[in-house]
Amino acid sequence: MPLLANPFPHVFNSLNARDAPPVSYLVFYSDIVNGQMWCPDCRDVESTVKQAFDAPDKPKAIIYWVGSIPEWRTPKNKARVDWNVNSVPTILKIENGKETGRLVEQEILDKKRFEEFLK
């Protein structure tokens, strides 16, 4: 399935629905500023994430944009409040509506760990 970069609210809501796909991934990235993500770690993992998710035969992944730097830094940021995300990039593995795994920042670039996470 393609990597969903601009999901509608119902797509996020579907992660916890009874008929949710058995496994989905939620990718937390910084917003794009001046043509690129403001977070250098997000830019570092972007090609790895695309390789893993951006094709019809790949697992479903949804990008969650955490906002601009000032929006991200607020303790009331929705990613922080709703998903307990404190670093970007972060990838959550959602199985049957529940988080079953999480990779943060440079953990995503650990090839063996990332492959294990995707199983």
mmCIF file with all atom_site columns, C-alpha atoms in Angstrom:
data_model
loop_
_atom_site.group_PDB
_atom_site.id
_atom_site.type_symbol
_atom_site.label_atom_id
_atom_site.label_alt_id
_atom_site.label_comp_id
_atom_site.label_asym_id
_atom_site.label_entity_id
_atom_site.label_seq_id
_atom_site.pdbx_PDB_ins_code
_atom_site.Cartn_x
_atom_site.Cartn_y
_atom_site.Cartn_z
_atom_site.occupancy
_atom_site.B_iso_or_equiv
_atom_site.pdbx_formal_charge
_atom_site.auth_seq_id
_atom_site.auth_comp_id
_atom_site.auth_asym_id
_atom_site.auth_atom_id
_atom_site.pdbx_PDB_model_num
ATOM 1   C CA . MET A 1 1   ? 0.000   0.000  0.000  1.00 0.00 ? 1   MET A CA 1
ATOM 2   C CA . PRO A 1 2   ? 1.336   3.456  -0.664 1.00 0.00 ? 2   PRO A CA 1
ATOM 3   C CA . LEU A 1 3   ? 2.690   5.542  2.156  1.00 0.00 ? 3   LEU A CA 1
ATOM 4   C CA . LEU A 1 4   ? -0.213  7.848  3.078  1.00 0.00 ? 4   LEU A CA 1
ATOM 5   C CA . ALA A 1 5   ? 1.206   11.344 3.488  1.00 0.00 ? 5   ALA A CA 1
ATOM 6   C CA . ASN A 1 6   ? -2.065  13.310 3.626  1.00 0.00 ? 6   ASN A CA 1
ATOM 7   C CA . PRO A 1 7   ? -4.575  11.085 5.413  1.00 0.00 ? 7   PRO A CA 1
ATOM 8   C CA . PHE A 1 8   ? -8.055  12.240 6.295  1.00 0.00 ? 8   PHE A CA 1
ATOM 9   C CA . PRO A 1 9   ? -9.065  12.130 9.995  1.00 0.00 ? 9   PRO A CA 1
ATOM 10  C CA . HIS A 1 10  ? -11.088 8.964  9.422  1.00 0.00 ? 10  HIS A CA 1
ATOM 11  C CA . VAL A 1 11  ? -7.883  7.163  8.373  1.00 0.00 ? 11  VAL A CA 1
ATOM 12  C CA . PHE A 1 12  ? -6.368  7.826  11.807 1.00 0.00 ? 12  PHE A CA 1
ATOM 13  C CA . ASN A 1 13  ? -9.619  6.816  13.477 1.00 0.00 ? 13  ASN A CA 1
ATOM 14  C CA . SER A 1 14  ? -9.630  3.555  11.508 1.00 0.00 ? 14  SER A CA 1
ATOM 15  C CA . LEU A 1 15  ? -6.458  2.414  13.317 1.00 0.00 ? 15  LEU A CA 1
ATOM 16  C CA . ASN A 1 16  ? -8.552  1.700  16.416 1.00 0.00 ? 16  ASN A CA 1
ATOM 17  C CA . ALA A 1 17  ? -11.651 0.449  14.623 1.00 0.00 ? 17  ALA A CA 1
ATOM 18  C CA . ARG A 1 18  ? -12.879 -3.115 14.863 1.00 0.00 ? 18  ARG A CA 1
ATOM 19  C CA . ASP A 1 19  ? -12.287 -3.597 11.137 1.00 0.00 ? 19  ASP A CA 1
ATOM 20  C CA . ALA A 1 20  ? -8.790  -2.056 11.202 1.00 0.00 ? 20  ALA A CA 1
ATOM 21  C CA . PRO A 1 21  ? -6.128  -3.766 9.099  1.00 0.00 ? 21  PRO A CA 1
ATOM 22  C CA . PRO A 1 22  ? -4.329  -6.403 11.183 1.00 0.00 ? 22  PRO A CA 1
ATOM 23  C CA . VAL A 1 23  ? -1.072  -4.414 11.011 1.00 0.00 ? 23  VAL A CA 1
ATOM 24  C CA . SER A 1 24  ? -0.492  -0.733 10.218 1.00 0.00 ? 24  SER A CA 1
ATOM 25  C CA . TYR A 1 25  ? 2.323   1.676  10.895 1.00 0.00 ? 25  TYR A CA 1
ATOM 26  C CA . LEU A 1 26  ? 2.189   5.292  11.986 1.00 0.00 ? 26  LEU A CA 1
ATOM 27  C CA . VAL A 1 27  ? 5.215   7.396  10.985 1.00 0.00 ? 27  VAL A CA 1
ATOM 28  C CA . PHE A 1 28  ? 5.733   10.631 12.934 1.00 0.00 ? 28  PHE A CA 1
ATOM 29  C CA . TYR A 1 29  ? 7.646   13.258 10.954 1.00 0.00 ? 29  TYR A CA 1
ATOM 30  C CA . SER A 1 30  ? 8.357   16.962 11.311 1.00 0.00 ? 30  SER A CA 1
ATOM 31  C CA . ASP A 1 31  ? 6.527   19.337 8.987  1.00 0.00 ? 31  ASP A CA 1
ATOM 32  C CA . ILE A 1 32  ? 8.088   20.428 5.721  1.00 0.00 ? 32  ILE A CA 1
ATOM 33  C CA . VAL A 1 33  ? 9.659   23.890 5.823  1.00 0.00 ? 33  VAL A CA 1
ATOM 34  C CA . ASN A 1 34  ? 11.349  25.441 2.783  1.00 0.00 ? 34  ASN A CA 1
ATOM 35  C CA . GLY A 1 35  ? 10.962  22.211 0.807  1.00 0.00 ? 35  GLY A CA 1
ATOM 36  C CA . GLN A 1 36  ? 12.291  19.772 3.402  1.00 0.00 ? 36  GLN A CA 1
ATOM 37  C CA . MET A 1 37  ? 11.449  18.418 6.834  1.00 0.00 ? 37  MET A CA 1
ATOM 38  C CA . TRP A 1 38  ? 12.844  20.712 9.540  1.00 0.00 ? 38  TRP A CA 1
ATOM 39  C CA . CYS A 1 39  ? 14.074  17.721 11.547 1.00 0.00 ? 39  CYS A CA 1
ATOM 40  C CA . PRO A 1 40  ? 17.441  16.383 10.282 1.00 0.00 ? 40  PRO A CA 1
ATOM 41  C CA . ASP A 1 41  ? 16.785  12.914 11.754 1.00 0.00 ? 41  ASP A CA 1
ATOM 42  C CA . CYS A 1 42  ? 13.519  12.755 9.788  1.00 0.00 ? 42  CYS A CA 1
ATOM 43  C CA . ARG A 1 43  ? 15.406  13.583 6.606  1.00 0.00 ? 43  ARG A CA 1
ATOM 44  C CA . ASP A 1 44  ? 17.975  10.868 7.449  1.00 0.00 ? 44  ASP A CA 1
ATOM 45  C CA . VAL A 1 45  ? 15.356  8.092  7.670  1.00 0.00 ? 45  VAL A CA 1
ATOM 46  C CA . GLU A 1 46  ? 13.105  9.245  4.819  1.00 0.00 ? 46  GLU A CA 1
ATOM 47  C CA . SER A 1 47  ? 14.552  6.943  2.138  1.00 0.00 ? 47  SER A CA 1
ATOM 48  C CA . THR A 1 48  ? 14.472  3.933  4.507  1.00 0.00 ? 48  THR A CA 1
ATOM 49  C CA . VAL A 1 49  ? 10.817  4.624  5.313  1.00 0.00 ? 49  VAL A CA 1
ATOM 50  C CA . LYS A 1 50  ? 9.905   5.031  1.636  1.00 0.00 ? 50  LYS A CA 1
ATOM 51  C CA . GLN A 1 51  ? 11.624  1.753  0.759  1.00 0.00 ? 51  GLN A CA 1
ATOM 52  C CA . ALA A 1 52  ? 9.730   -0.059 3.498  1.00 0.00 ? 52  ALA A CA 1
ATOM 53  C CA . PHE A 1 53  ? 6.254   1.324  2.858  1.00 0.00 ? 53  PHE A CA 1
ATOM 54  C CA . ASP A 1 54  ? 5.822   3.195  -0.426 1.00 0.00 ? 54  ASP A CA 1
ATOM 55  C CA . ALA A 1 55  ? 4.642   0.487  -2.828 1.00 0.00 ? 55  ALA A CA 1
ATOM 56  C CA . PRO A 1 56  ? 1.367   -1.399 -3.382 1.00 0.00 ? 56  PRO A CA 1
ATOM 57  C CA . ASP A 1 57  ? 2.775   -4.641 -1.942 1.00 0.00 ? 57  ASP A CA 1
ATOM 58  C CA . LYS A 1 58  ? 4.158   -3.011 1.218  1.00 0.00 ? 58  LYS A CA 1
ATOM 59  C CA . PRO A 1 59  ? 2.520   -2.654 4.656  1.00 0.00 ? 59  PRO A CA 1
ATOM 60  C CA . LYS A 1 60  ? 0.112   0.220  5.260  1.00 0.00 ? 60  LYS A CA 1
ATOM 61  C CA . ALA A 1 61  ? 1.820   3.270  6.757  1.00 0.00 ? 61  ALA A CA 1
ATOM 62  C CA . ILE A 1 62  ? 0.398   6.676  7.573  1.00 0.00 ? 62  ILE A CA 1
ATOM 63  C CA . ILE A 1 63  ? 2.492   9.788  8.034  1.00 0.00 ? 63  ILE A CA 1
ATOM 64  C CA . TYR A 1 64  ? 1.572   11.954 10.999 1.00 0.00 ? 64  TYR A CA 1
ATOM 65  C CA . TRP A 1 65  ? 3.029   15.450 10.619 1.00 0.00 ? 65  TRP A CA 1
ATOM 66  C CA . VAL A 1 66  ? 3.817   16.761 14.123 1.00 0.00 ? 66  VAL A CA 1
ATOM 67  C CA . GLY A 1 67  ? 3.898   20.427 13.111 1.00 0.00 ? 67  GLY A CA 1
ATOM 68  C CA . SER A 1 68  ? 6.355   23.269 12.932 1.00 0.00 ? 68  SER A CA 1
ATOM 69  C CA . ILE A 1 69  ? 9.158   23.570 15.492 1.00 0.00 ? 69  ILE A CA 1
ATOM 70  C CA . PRO A 1 70  ? 7.098   25.786 17.857 1.00 0.00 ? 70  PRO A CA 1
ATOM 71  C CA . GLU A 1 71  ? 4.049   23.479 17.504 1.00 0.00 ? 71  GLU A CA 1
ATOM 72  C CA . TRP A 1 72  ? 6.184   20.401 18.175 1.00 0.00 ? 72  TRP A CA 1
ATOM 73  C CA . ARG A 1 73  ? 7.795   21.906 21.264 1.00 0.00 ? 73  ARG A CA 1
ATOM 74  C CA . THR A 1 74  ? 4.519   22.530 23.061 1.00 0.00 ? 74  THR A CA 1
ATOM 75  C CA . PRO A 1 75  ? 3.569   19.864 25.635 1.00 0.00 ? 75  PRO A CA 1
ATOM 76  C CA . LYS A 1 76  ? 0.034   19.953 24.210 1.00 0.00 ? 76  LYS A CA 1
ATOM 77  C CA . ASN A 1 77  ? 1.124   18.796 20.743 1.00 0.00 ? 77  ASN A CA 1
ATOM 78  C CA . LYS A 1 78  ? -1.399  16.159 19.601 1.00 0.00 ? 78  LYS A CA 1
ATOM 79  C CA . ALA A 1 79  ? 1.320   13.605 18.795 1.00 0.00 ? 79  ALA A CA 1
ATOM 80  C CA . ARG A 1 80  ? 2.630   13.944 22.341 1.00 0.00 ? 80  ARG A CA 1
ATOM 81  C CA . VAL A 1 81  ? -0.803  13.843 23.963 1.00 0.00 ? 81  VAL A CA 1
ATOM 82  C CA . ASP A 1 82  ? -2.558  11.252 21.779 1.00 0.00 ? 82  ASP A CA 1
ATOM 83  C CA . TRP A 1 83  ? 0.348   8.904  20.981 1.00 0.00 ? 83  TRP A CA 1
ATOM 84  C CA . ASN A 1 84  ? 2.994   9.611  23.665 1.00 0.00 ? 84  ASN A CA 1
ATOM 85  C CA . VAL A 1 85  ? 5.532   10.575 20.983 1.00 0.00 ? 85  VAL A CA 1
ATOM 86  C CA . ASN A 1 86  ? 8.411   12.627 22.359 1.00 0.00 ? 86  ASN A CA 1
ATOM 87  C CA . SER A 1 87  ? 10.922  12.372 19.495 1.00 0.00 ? 87  SER A CA 1
ATOM 88  C CA . VAL A 1 88  ? 10.764  12.539 15.736 1.00 0.00 ? 88  VAL A CA 1
ATOM 89  C CA . PRO A 1 89  ? 11.035  10.493 13.720 1.00 0.00 ? 89  PRO A CA 1
ATOM 90  C CA . THR A 1 90  ? 9.089   7.755  15.475 1.00 0.00 ? 90  THR A CA 1
ATOM 91  C CA . ILE A 1 91  ? 7.328   4.779  13.912 1.00 0.00 ? 91  ILE A CA 1
ATOM 92  C CA . LEU A 1 92  ? 4.584   2.911  15.757 1.00 0.00 ? 92  LEU A CA 1
ATOM 93  C CA . LYS A 1 93  ? 3.459   -0.581 14.836 1.00 0.00 ? 93  LYS A CA 1
ATOM 94  C CA . ILE A 1 94  ? -0.298  -0.929 15.327 1.00 0.00 ? 94  ILE A CA 1
ATOM 95  C CA . GLU A 1 95  ? -1.738  -4.457 15.452 1.00 0.00 ? 95  GLU A CA 1
ATOM 96  C CA . ASN A 1 96  ? -5.451  -4.992 15.874 1.00 0.00 ? 96  ASN A CA 1
ATOM 97  C CA . GLY A 1 97  ? -5.816  -1.392 17.043 1.00 0.00 ? 97  GLY A CA 1
ATOM 98  C CA . LYS A 1 98  ? -3.073  -1.525 19.695 1.00 0.00 ? 98  LYS A CA 1
ATOM 99  C CA . GLU A 1 99  ? 0.528   -0.354 19.671 1.00 0.00 ? 99  GLU A CA 1
ATOM 100 C CA . THR A 1 100 ? 2.835   -3.380 19.681 1.00 0.00 ? 100 THR A CA 1
ATOM 101 C CA . GLY A 1 101 ? 6.134   -1.769 18.766 1.00 0.00 ? 101 GLY A CA 1
ATOM 102 C CA . ARG A 1 102 ? 7.971   1.515  18.445 1.00 0.00 ? 102 ARG A CA 1
ATOM 103 C CA . LEU A 1 103 ? 11.203  2.655  16.819 1.00 0.00 ? 103 LEU A CA 1
ATOM 104 C CA . VAL A 1 104 ? 12.608  6.105  17.562 1.00 0.00 ? 104 VAL A CA 1
ATOM 105 C CA . GLU A 1 105 ? 15.108  8.239  15.665 1.00 0.00 ? 105 GLU A CA 1
ATOM 106 C CA . GLN A 1 106 ? 18.287  6.338  14.764 1.00 0.00 ? 106 GLN A CA 1
ATOM 107 C CA . GLU A 1 107 ? 16.752  2.960  15.696 1.00 0.00 ? 107 GLU A CA 1
ATOM 108 C CA . ILE A 1 108 ? 14.981  3.194  12.316 1.00 0.00 ? 108 ILE A CA 1
ATOM 109 C CA . LEU A 1 109 ? 18.355  3.119  10.553 1.00 0.00 ? 109 LEU A CA 1
ATOM 110 C CA . ASP A 1 110 ? 19.422  -0.087 12.330 1.00 0.00 ? 110 ASP A CA 1
ATOM 111 C CA . LYS A 1 111 ? 18.729  -2.430 9.402  1.00 0.00 ? 111 LYS A CA 1
ATOM 112 C CA . LYS A 1 112 ? 18.366  -5.632 11.430 1.00 0.00 ? 112 LYS A CA 1
ATOM 113 C CA . ARG A 1 113 ? 16.165  -3.990 14.046 1.00 0.00 ? 113 ARG A CA 1
ATOM 114 C CA . PHE A 1 114 ? 13.978  -2.330 11.383 1.00 0.00 ? 114 PHE A CA 1
ATOM 115 C CA . GLU A 1 115 ? 13.517  -5.598 9.477  1.00 0.00 ? 115 GLU A CA 1
ATOM 116 C CA . GLU A 1 116 ? 12.522  -7.354 12.716 1.00 0.00 ? 116 GLU A CA 1
ATOM 117 C CA . PHE A 1 117 ? 10.097  -4.526 13.509 1.00 0.00 ? 117 PHE A CA 1
ATOM 118 C CA . LEU A 1 118 ? 8.392   -4.987 10.121 1.00 0.00 ? 118 LEU A CA 1
ATOM 119 C CA . LYS A 1 119 ? 7.738   -8.723 10.646 1.00 0.00 ? 119 LYS A CA 1
#
